[in-house]
CSV table of C-alpha atoms in Angstrom, one decimal:
chain,number,residue,atom,x,y,z
A,435,MET,CA,102.8,-2.9,-12.7
A,436,LEU,CA,103.8,-2.9,-16.4
A,437,PHE,CA,101.2,-3.8,-19.0
A,438,ARG,CA,101.9,-5.2,-22.4
A,439,THR,CA,101.0,-2.6,-25.1
A,440,SER,CA,98.9,-3.5,-28.1
A,441,ARG,CA,99.4,-1.8,-31.4
A,442,LEU,CA,96.4,-0.1,-33.0
A,443,CYS,CA,97.6,1.9,-35.9
A,444,LEU,CA,95.4,5.0,-36.0
A,445,VAL,CA,98.3,7.3,-36.6
A,446,LEU,CA,97.8,11.1,-37.0
A,447,VAL,CA,101.1,12.6,-38.0
A,448,VAL,CA,101.9,15.9,-36.5
A,449,VAL,CA,105.3,17.4,-37.2
A,450,THR,CA,106.5,19.9,-34.6
A,451,ALA,CA,109.7,21.7,-35.0
A,452,PRO,CA,111.8,22.2,-31.8
A,453,CYS,CA,111.9,25.6,-30.1
A,454,TRP,CA,115.5,26.3,-30.9
A,455,ALA,CA,114.6,26.2,-34.7
A,456,TYR,CA,113.0,29.6,-34.1
A,457,PHE,CA,114.6,31.2,-31.1
A,458,GLU,CA,118.1,31.9,-29.9
A,459,PRO,CA,119.1,30.6,-26.4
A,460,HIS,CA,118.1,32.8,-23.5
A,461,THR,CA,115.2,34.4,-25.4
A,462,HIS,CA,112.8,35.6,-22.7
A,463,ASP,CA,109.7,34.0,-24.1
A,464,ALA,CA,111.3,30.6,-25.1
A,465,CYS,CA,108.9,28.8,-22.7
A,466,PHE,CA,106.1,30.0,-24.9
A,467,CYS,CA,107.6,29.5,-28.3
A,468,GLN,CA,105.2,26.7,-29.3
A,469,LEU,CA,102.1,28.1,-27.6
A,470,SER,CA,100.4,29.0,-30.9
A,471,GLY,CA,98.8,27.2,-33.8
A,472,ARG,CA,96.8,24.0,-33.7
A,473,ILE,CA,96.6,21.9,-30.6
A,474,ASP,CA,97.8,18.3,-31.1
A,475,GLU,CA,95.1,15.7,-31.8
A,476,CYS,CA,92.5,18.5,-31.9
A,477,THR,CA,91.2,21.0,-34.5
A,478,CYS,CA,91.3,24.3,-32.7
A,479,ASN,CA,94.1,26.8,-32.0
A,480,ILE,CA,95.8,27.7,-28.7
A,481,ASP,CA,94.9,31.4,-29.1
A,482,THR,CA,91.2,30.4,-29.4
A,483,VAL,CA,91.4,28.4,-26.1
A,484,ASP,CA,93.2,31.2,-24.3
A,485,HIS,CA,90.5,33.7,-25.1
A,486,PHE,CA,87.6,31.2,-24.5
A,487,ASN,CA,89.0,30.2,-21.1
A,488,ASN,CA,90.3,33.5,-19.8
A,489,VAL,CA,87.2,35.5,-20.7
A,490,LYS,CA,84.3,33.0,-20.5
A,491,VAL,CA,85.3,29.9,-18.5
A,492,TYR,CA,87.7,30.9,-15.8
A,493,PRO,CA,85.6,33.7,-14.2
A,494,ARG,CA,82.6,31.4,-14.0
A,495,LEU,CA,84.6,28.5,-12.5
A,496,ARG,CA,86.3,30.7,-10.0
A,497,SER,CA,82.9,31.7,-8.6
A,498,LEU,CA,81.2,28.3,-9.0
A,499,LEU,CA,83.9,26.4,-7.0
A,500,LEU,CA,83.4,28.6,-4.0
A,501,LYS,CA,79.9,27.0,-3.6
A,502,ASP,CA,79.5,24.5,-0.7
A,503,TYR,CA,78.7,21.6,-3.0
A,504,PHE,CA,82.1,21.9,-4.7
A,505,ARG,CA,84.3,22.9,-1.8
A,506,PHE,CA,83.9,19.8,0.2
A,507,PHE,CA,85.6,16.7,-1.1
A,508,LYS,CA,85.7,13.2,0.5
A,509,ALA,CA,88.9,11.2,0.3
A,510,ASN,CA,90.9,8.6,2.2
A,511,LEU,CA,94.3,10.1,2.8
A,512,LYS,CA,95.3,7.2,5.2
A,513,ARG,CA,95.4,4.3,2.7
A,514,GLU,CA,98.8,2.6,2.5
A,515,CYS,CA,100.8,2.6,-0.8
A,516,PRO,CA,99.9,-0.6,-2.6
A,517,PHE,CA,103.1,-0.7,-4.7
A,518,TRP,CA,106.1,-0.1,-2.4
A,519,HIS,CA,106.9,0.6,1.2
A,520,ASP,CA,107.8,4.3,1.7
A,521,ASP,CA,108.3,5.9,5.1
A,522,SER,CA,109.3,9.3,3.7
A,523,LYS,CA,106.3,11.2,4.9
A,524,CYS,CA,106.5,15.0,4.6
A,525,ALA,CA,107.2,16.5,8.0
A,526,MET,CA,106.8,20.1,6.8
A,527,ARG,CA,103.8,22.0,8.3
A,528,TYR,CA,102.5,23.0,4.8
A,529,CYS,CA,102.0,19.3,3.9
A,530,HIS,CA,99.3,18.9,6.6
A,531,VAL,CA,95.6,18.7,5.6
A,532,GLN,CA,93.0,20.1,7.9
A,533,ALA,CA,90.1,17.6,7.8
A,534,CYS,CA,86.5,18.8,8.5
A,535,GLY,CA,84.8,18.3,11.8
A,536,ASP,CA,81.3,16.8,12.1
A,537,GLY,CA,79.7,20.3,12.1
A,538,ASP,CA,81.6,21.7,9.3
A,539,VAL,CA,80.0,19.8,6.4
A,540,PRO,CA,76.5,20.8,5.3
A,541,VAL,CA,74.0,18.1,6.3
A,542,GLY,CA,72.8,17.7,2.8
A,543,ILE,CA,76.3,16.7,1.6
A,544,LYS,CA,76.6,14.2,4.3
A,545,GLY,CA,73.4,12.6,3.1
A,546,THR,CA,71.1,12.8,6.2
A,547,ALA,CA,68.9,15.7,5.0
A,548,LYS,CA,68.8,14.3,1.4
A,549,LEU,CA,67.6,11.0,2.7
A,550,LYS,CA,64.8,12.6,4.7
A,551,LYS,CA,63.9,14.7,1.7
A,552,GLU,CA,63.7,11.6,-0.6
A,553,GLU,CA,61.6,9.7,2.0
A,554,LYS,CA,59.2,12.7,2.2
A,555,GLU,CA,58.9,12.8,-1.6
A,556,GLU,CA,58.3,9.1,-1.7
A,557,ASP,CA,55.5,9.3,0.8
A,558,THR,CA,53.8,12.1,-1.2
A,559,CYS,CA,53.9,9.8,-4.3
A,560,GLY,CA,51.9,7.2,-2.6
A,561,GLY,CA,54.8,4.9,-1.6
A,562,SER,CA,55.5,3.6,1.8
A,563,ASP,CA,58.4,2.0,3.6
A,564,LYS,CA,56.2,-1.0,4.6
A,565,GLU,CA,55.4,-1.7,1.0
A,566,LEU,CA,59.0,-1.5,0.0
A,567,ASP,CA,60.0,-3.8,2.9
A,568,TYR,CA,57.4,-6.3,1.8
A,569,LEU,CA,58.7,-6.3,-1.8
A,570,ASN,CA,62.3,-6.6,-0.7
A,571,LYS,CA,61.4,-9.8,1.2
A,572,THR,CA,60.5,-11.5,-2.0
A,573,ILE,CA,64.2,-11.4,-3.0
A,574,SER,CA,66.3,-14.2,-1.6
A,575,ALA,CA,69.4,-13.6,0.4
A,576,LYS,CA,71.5,-15.2,-2.4
A,577,MET,CA,69.9,-12.9,-5.0
A,578,LYS,CA,70.6,-9.8,-2.9
A,579,LYS,CA,74.2,-10.9,-2.6
A,580,ASP,CA,74.4,-11.6,-6.4
A,581,LEU,CA,72.9,-8.2,-7.1
A,582,VAL,CA,75.5,-6.4,-5.0
A,583,MET,CA,78.3,-8.4,-6.8
A,584,TRP,CA,76.8,-7.6,-10.2
A,585,THR,CA,76.6,-3.9,-9.3
A,586,LYS,CA,80.3,-3.9,-8.2
A,587,TYR,CA,81.3,-5.7,-11.3
A,588,ASP,CA,79.5,-3.3,-13.6
A,589,ASP,CA,80.9,-0.3,-11.7
A,590,ALA,CA,84.4,-1.8,-12.0
A,591,ASN,CA,84.0,-2.1,-15.7
A,592,ASP,CA,82.8,1.5,-16.0
A,593,ASN,CA,85.2,3.3,-13.6
A,594,PHE,CA,88.6,4.6,-14.4
A,595,CYS,CA,89.3,5.5,-10.7
A,596,VAL,CA,89.5,3.8,-7.3
A,597,VAL,CA,86.4,4.5,-5.3
A,598,ASP,CA,87.1,6.4,-2.0
A,599,GLU,CA,83.8,7.8,-0.9
A,600,ASN,CA,82.5,4.6,0.6
A,601,ASP,CA,85.7,3.9,2.4
A,602,GLU,CA,85.3,4.0,6.2
A,603,ASP,CA,88.6,6.0,6.5
A,604,ALA,CA,87.5,8.6,4.0
A,605,GLU,CA,87.1,12.1,5.4
A,606,TYR,CA,85.6,15.4,4.1
A,607,VAL,CA,88.1,18.1,3.4
A,608,ASP,CA,87.4,21.8,2.8
A,609,LEU,CA,89.3,22.5,-0.4
A,610,LEU,CA,89.3,26.3,0.2
A,611,LEU,CA,91.1,25.8,3.5
A,612,ASN,CA,93.6,23.4,1.9
A,613,PRO,CA,94.6,25.1,-1.3
A,614,GLU,CA,97.0,23.5,-3.8
A,615,ARG,CA,100.4,25.1,-3.6
A,616,PHE,CA,104.1,24.4,-3.1
A,617,THR,CA,104.7,22.6,0.2
A,618,GLY,CA,108.4,21.8,-0.1
A,619,TYR,CA,107.7,18.1,-0.9
A,620,LYS,CA,110.3,17.0,-3.4
A,621,GLY,CA,113.3,14.7,-3.7
A,622,SER,CA,113.4,10.9,-4.2
A,623,SER,CA,109.9,10.2,-2.8
A,624,ALA,CA,108.2,12.8,-5.1
A,625,ASN,CA,110.3,11.7,-8.1
A,626,ARG,CA,109.4,8.1,-7.6
A,627,ILE,CA,105.7,9.0,-8.0
A,628,TRP,CA,106.2,10.4,-11.5
A,629,ASN,CA,108.8,7.8,-12.5
A,630,SER,CA,106.2,5.1,-11.7
A,631,ILE,CA,103.5,6.9,-13.6
A,632,TYR,CA,105.6,7.6,-16.8
A,633,LEU,CA,107.8,4.4,-16.9
A,634,GLU,CA,105.3,1.8,-15.7
A,635,ASN,CA,101.9,3.2,-16.4
A,636,CYS,CA,102.2,4.9,-19.8
A,637,PHE,CA,102.2,3.5,-23.3
A,638,ARG,CA,105.7,3.9,-24.8
A,639,PRO,CA,107.4,3.7,-28.2
A,640,LYS,CA,109.1,0.3,-28.8
A,641,SER,CA,112.5,0.1,-27.1
A,642,TYR,CA,112.3,3.6,-25.6
A,643,TYR,CA,112.8,3.7,-21.8
A,644,SER,CA,113.6,7.4,-21.0
A,645,LEU,CA,111.2,9.0,-18.5
A,646,TYR,CA,109.5,11.6,-20.8
A,647,ILE,CA,108.6,10.7,-24.4
A,648,PRO,CA,109.9,13.4,-26.8
A,649,SER,CA,107.3,14.9,-29.2
A,650,SER,CA,109.2,13.4,-32.1
A,651,LYS,CA,108.7,9.9,-30.8
A,652,LEU,CA,104.9,10.3,-30.2
A,653,ASN,CA,104.2,10.0,-33.9
A,654,SER,CA,105.3,6.4,-33.8
A,655,MET,CA,102.5,5.6,-31.3
A,656,CYS,CA,98.9,5.0,-32.0
A,657,LEU,CA,96.2,7.7,-31.5
A,658,GLU,CA,94.9,6.2,-28.2
A,659,GLU,CA,98.4,5.8,-26.8
A,660,ARG,CA,99.3,9.4,-27.7
A,661,VAL,CA,96.0,10.7,-26.2
A,662,TYR,CA,96.8,8.9,-22.9
A,663,TYR,CA,100.4,10.3,-22.8
A,664,ARG,CA,99.3,13.8,-23.6
A,665,ALA,CA,96.6,13.7,-20.9
A,666,ILE,CA,99.1,12.5,-18.2
A,667,SER,CA,101.7,15.1,-19.4
A,668,GLY,CA,99.1,17.8,-19.4
A,669,LEU,CA,98.0,16.9,-15.9
A,670,HIS,CA,101.6,17.0,-14.7
A,671,THR,CA,102.1,20.3,-16.4
A,672,SER,CA,99.0,21.8,-14.8
A,673,ILE,CA,100.2,20.7,-11.3
A,674,ASN,CA,103.6,22.2,-11.9
A,675,ILE,CA,102.1,25.5,-13.0
A,676,HIS,CA,100.0,25.5,-9.8
A,677,LEU,CA,103.1,25.0,-7.7
A,678,CYS,CA,105.0,27.8,-9.6
A,679,ALA,CA,102.0,30.2,-9.3
A,680,ASN,CA,101.7,29.5,-5.5
A,681,TYR,CA,105.3,29.1,-4.6
A,682,LEU,CA,106.6,29.5,-1.1
A,683,LEU,CA,108.5,32.7,-1.6
A,684,SER,CA,109.5,32.9,2.1
A,685,HIS,CA,111.5,29.7,1.5
A,686,SER,CA,113.4,31.3,-1.4
A,687,ASN,CA,114.1,34.3,0.9
A,688,GLY,CA,115.9,32.0,3.4
A,689,LEU,CA,113.1,31.4,5.9
A,690,SER,CA,112.5,27.8,7.1
A,691,LEU,CA,109.8,25.6,5.4
A,692,THR,CA,108.4,25.2,8.9
A,693,ASP,CA,108.1,28.9,9.5
A,694,PRO,CA,104.4,29.7,10.3
A,695,LYS,CA,104.5,33.0,8.3
A,696,GLY,CA,104.5,31.5,4.9
A,697,GLU,CA,104.3,33.8,1.9
A,698,TRP,CA,103.2,32.4,-1.4
A,699,GLY,CA,103.2,33.9,-4.9
A,700,PRO,CA,104.4,33.4,-8.5
A,701,SER,CA,108.0,32.3,-8.9
A,702,LEU,CA,109.3,33.0,-12.4
A,703,VAL,CA,112.6,31.3,-11.6
A,704,GLU,CA,110.8,28.1,-10.7
A,705,PHE,CA,108.5,28.3,-13.8
A,706,GLU,CA,111.6,28.7,-16.1
A,707,ARG,CA,113.3,25.8,-14.4
A,708,ARG,CA,110.4,23.5,-15.0
A,709,PHE,CA,109.5,24.6,-18.6
A,710,SER,CA,112.5,26.3,-20.3
A,711,PRO,CA,113.8,24.5,-23.3
A,712,GLU,CA,117.3,24.8,-21.8
A,713,THR,CA,116.4,22.9,-18.6
A,714,THR,CA,114.1,20.3,-20.2
A,715,ASN,CA,116.0,19.1,-23.2
A,716,GLY,CA,113.7,21.2,-25.4
A,717,GLU,CA,110.5,19.5,-24.2
A,718,GLY,CA,109.1,22.1,-21.7
A,719,PRO,CA,107.1,24.0,-24.4
A,720,ASN,CA,105.6,20.8,-25.6
A,721,TRP,CA,104.5,20.0,-22.1
A,722,LEU,CA,102.7,23.3,-22.0
A,723,ARG,CA,100.9,22.4,-25.2
A,724,ASN,CA,99.7,19.2,-23.5
A,725,LEU,CA,98.0,21.3,-20.9
A,726,TYR,CA,95.7,22.6,-23.7
A,727,PHE,CA,95.1,19.1,-24.9
A,728,ILE,CA,93.8,17.8,-21.5
A,729,TYR,CA,91.8,21.0,-21.1
A,730,LEU,CA,89.9,20.3,-24.3
A,731,LEU,CA,89.5,16.6,-23.3
A,732,GLU,CA,87.8,17.6,-20.0
A,733,LEU,CA,85.9,20.4,-21.6
A,734,ARG,CA,84.4,17.8,-24.0
A,735,ALA,CA,83.4,15.6,-21.1
A,736,LEU,CA,81.6,18.4,-19.4
A,737,ALA,CA,79.7,19.3,-22.7
A,738,LYS,CA,78.9,15.6,-23.3
A,739,ALA,CA,77.6,15.1,-19.7
A,740,ALA,CA,75.6,18.4,-19.8
A,741,PRO,CA,72.2,16.7,-20.2
A,742,TYR,CA,73.0,14.5,-17.1
A,743,LEU,CA,74.5,17.3,-15.0
A,744,GLU,CA,71.6,19.8,-15.8
A,745,GLN,CA,69.3,17.4,-14.0
A,746,GLU,CA,71.5,17.3,-10.8
A,747,THR,CA,70.2,19.2,-7.8
A,748,PHE,CA,73.6,19.9,-6.2
A,749,TYR,CA,71.9,19.4,-2.9
A,750,THR,CA,73.5,20.7,0.3
A,751,GLY,CA,70.4,21.6,2.4
A,752,ASN,CA,70.6,25.3,1.7
A,753,GLU,CA,67.8,25.9,-0.8
A,754,ALA,CA,69.0,29.4,-1.9
A,755,GLU,CA,72.6,28.4,-2.5
A,756,ASP,CA,71.5,25.1,-4.1
A,757,PHE,CA,69.4,27.1,-6.6
A,758,ASP,CA,72.3,29.5,-7.3
A,759,THR,CA,74.6,26.5,-7.8
A,760,GLN,CA,72.2,24.9,-10.3
A,761,MET,CA,72.0,28.1,-12.3
A,762,ALA,CA,75.7,28.6,-12.2
A,763,VAL,CA,76.4,25.1,-13.4
A,764,LYS,CA,73.8,25.4,-16.3
A,765,ASP,CA,75.4,28.7,-17.3
A,766,LEU,CA,78.9,27.1,-17.4
A,767,LEU,CA,77.6,24.1,-19.3
A,768,ASN,CA,75.9,26.3,-21.9
A,769,ILE,CA,79.3,28.0,-22.5
A,770,ALA,CA,81.0,24.6,-22.8
A,771,LYS,CA,78.5,23.3,-25.3
A,772,GLN,CA,79.0,26.4,-27.4
A,773,PHE,CA,82.7,25.8,-28.0
A,774,PRO,CA,83.0,24.9,-31.7
A,775,ASN,CA,86.0,22.5,-31.6
A,776,HIS,CA,85.8,19.9,-28.8
A,777,PHE,CA,88.1,16.9,-28.5
A,778,ASP,CA,86.6,14.1,-30.6
A,779,GLU,CA,86.5,10.9,-28.6
A,780,THR,CA,84.6,9.0,-31.3
A,781,THR,CA,87.7,8.3,-33.3
A,782,MET,CA,89.1,6.2,-30.5
A,783,PHE,CA,88.7,2.4,-29.6
A,784,THR,CA,86.7,1.6,-32.7
A,785,GLY,CA,86.4,-1.4,-35.0
A,786,SER,CA,88.1,-4.5,-33.6
A,787,ALA,CA,88.8,-6.8,-30.8
A,788,GLN,CA,92.3,-5.3,-30.7
A,789,ALA,CA,90.7,-1.9,-30.0
A,790,ALA,CA,88.8,-3.4,-27.1
A,791,ARG,CA,92.0,-4.8,-25.6
A,792,LEU,CA,93.7,-1.5,-26.0
A,793,LYS,CA,90.8,0.2,-24.2
A,794,HIS,CA,91.1,-2.3,-21.3
A,795,GLU,CA,94.9,-1.5,-21.1
A,796,PHE,CA,94.2,2.2,-21.3
A,797,LYS,CA,91.8,1.9,-18.3
A,798,GLU,CA,94.1,-0.4,-16.3
A,799,HIS,CA,97.0,2.0,-16.8
A,800,PHE,CA,95.0,4.9,-15.5
A,801,LEU,CA,93.5,2.9,-12.6
A,802,ASN,CA,97.1,2.3,-11.5
A,803,VAL,CA,97.8,6.0,-11.7
A,804,THR,CA,95.0,6.7,-9.3
A,805,ARG,CA,96.3,4.0,-6.9
A,806,ILE,CA,99.8,5.6,-7.1
A,807,MET,CA,98.3,8.7,-5.4
A,808,ASP,CA,98.2,6.7,-2.2
A,809,CYS,CA,102.0,6.6,-2.3
A,810,VAL,CA,102.4,10.4,-2.2
A,811,GLY,CA,104.2,11.4,1.0
A,812,CYS,CA,102.7,14.8,1.4
A,813,ASP,CA,99.0,14.8,2.5
A,814,LYS,CA,98.1,18.1,0.7
A,815,CYS,CA,99.8,16.9,-2.5
A,816,LYS,CA,98.0,13.6,-2.1
A,817,LEU,CA,94.6,15.3,-1.7
A,818,TRP,CA,95.0,17.4,-4.8
A,819,GLY,CA,96.6,14.5,-6.7
A,820,LYS,CA,93.6,12.3,-5.8
A,821,LEU,CA,91.1,15.0,-6.8
A,822,GLN,CA,92.7,15.8,-10.1
A,823,THR,CA,93.2,12.1,-11.2
A,824,LYS,CA,89.7,11.4,-10.1
A,825,GLY,CA,88.4,14.3,-12.2
A,826,LEU,CA,90.3,13.1,-15.2
A,827,GLY,CA,89.1,9.6,-14.6
A,828,THR,CA,85.5,10.8,-14.4
A,829,ALA,CA,86.0,12.7,-17.7
A,830,LEU,CA,87.3,9.4,-19.3
A,831,LYS,CA,84.3,7.6,-17.9
A,832,ILE,CA,82.0,10.0,-19.5
A,833,LEU,CA,83.8,9.9,-22.8
A,834,PHE,CA,84.3,6.1,-23.0
A,835,SER,CA,81.6,4.4,-20.9
A,836,GLN,CA,79.4,2.0,-22.8
A,837,LYS,CA,76.6,2.9,-20.4
A,838,PHE,CA,76.7,6.6,-21.1
A,839,ASN,CA,73.8,6.6,-23.5
A,840,GLN,CA,71.7,4.4,-21.2
A,841,LYS,CA,70.3,7.0,-18.9
A,842,LYS,CA,69.0,4.5,-16.3
A,843,LEU,CA,72.4,2.8,-16.0
A,844,PHE,CA,74.9,5.6,-16.2
A,845,GLN,CA,75.5,7.3,-12.9
A,846,LEU,CA,78.0,9.8,-11.4
A,847,GLN,CA,78.6,9.8,-7.7
A,848,ARG,CA,78.8,13.2,-5.9
A,849,GLU,CA,82.6,12.9,-5.4
A,850,GLU,CA,83.0,12.3,-9.1
A,851,ILE,CA,81.0,15.4,-10.0
A,852,VAL,CA,83.0,17.5,-7.4
A,853,ALA,CA,86.3,16.1,-8.8
A,854,LEU,CA,85.3,16.7,-12.4
A,855,PHE,CA,84.5,20.4,-11.9
A,856,ASN,CA,87.4,21.0,-9.6
A,857,ALA,CA,89.9,19.2,-11.8
A,858,PHE,CA,88.7,21.3,-14.8
A,859,GLY,CA,89.0,24.3,-12.6
A,860,ARG,CA,92.6,23.5,-12.0
A,861,LEU,CA,93.3,23.3,-15.7
A,862,SER,CA,91.4,26.5,-16.3
A,863,THR,CA,93.5,28.2,-13.6
A,864,SER,CA,96.7,26.9,-15.1
A,865,ILE,CA,95.9,28.4,-18.6
A,866,TYR,CA,94.9,31.7,-16.9
A,867,LYS,CA,98.2,31.8,-14.9
A,868,LEU,CA,100.2,31.2,-18.1
A,869,ASP,CA,99.3,34.7,-19.1
A,870,ASN,CA,100.7,36.0,-15.8
A,871,PHE,CA,104.0,34.2,-16.4
A,872,ARG,CA,104.1,35.4,-20.0
A,873,GLU,CA,103.7,39.0,-18.8
A,874,MET,CA,106.4,38.5,-16.2
A,875,LEU,CA,108.8,37.2,-18.8
A,876,GLU,CA,108.2,40.2,-21.1
A,877,HIS,CA,109.0,42.8,-18.4
């Protein structure tokens, strides 16, 4: 679905010279030639983010995401593609997702123990189920139906993502048992996903129809449009870095993609293929810069939501681990709040009815991106695509929801919180892995 693009002229001019202006062809660090200086649309430098992430954030996230609360994610991987018919399902063994059995997921996450705990607390506060039942009977059936409809309408206006967790076909997946890595899923089916995202669900300069928007063309777009494109490009970059960092090395050594003895590790050849100026028409280094942009956007969302998240119990039913998780989250949020140069969302969607229309288009574009994840033919790729788009969508909800400052109205569901932290963890890992590839290029 292609949306008409409004024009809101909040232009921030950033002139970026191409890589080849500074480096001769075949220079080993050409992929990193623009990974310095100020991050586009932000006020801090790439070196600052590298140090902040690799020293302070990445070690904390790596430990935190091992906790039970964050390792189990609920998603529907069976939903049909809503945009086109595609039978090209990945037949490779590495595309398969191992769903959790009934006994694998902590009872607190599934909700039964939490419900009993809340009922017990309600009784100690003097409430009773009979009293609540009696009060509920004063509400007519029509009013109850209207309340449900109003709630769904409010949620739809607030959400940037399709809701999966209440879907009957949604299943819990252990993310630690289904890591994101190269599965062999590629070709026309995989290309169609990104083609649809970029060509049909991104804002574009007037009369420009190529897949990727060159950095020189971004300056003709409004701030909100550039922010959207940089976020999508940064997400795409992060995913590509994960695949390069966990590449199926046994495949490159001539073994079959169905071989049970898969060996994964970093592939410098694949990294250069995806990001070298020579193979990307000079744009690969700019894509790497967009990774830093989306990192700052999601970091800002975490810092902004800190007062809300610090009240969360992260309940699984294991009191000792739940307490450790709460402390670890608060520690990470304190670090996030201390960062001096967050992304500034207050400059966006301000001042006019045109801005409101652009915000609506911004959200509808991104909603479509989350729906496109149902068209991914590889289940493992679909799982991580859903998680990372949901994490970005949750960040956008935090940054741009009108309800955010109304504590009684703003809510985050468990799957949104899990996606938010895991998606940021993926971005943090990508920046950390860039150092590994930089070292490999230097030797």
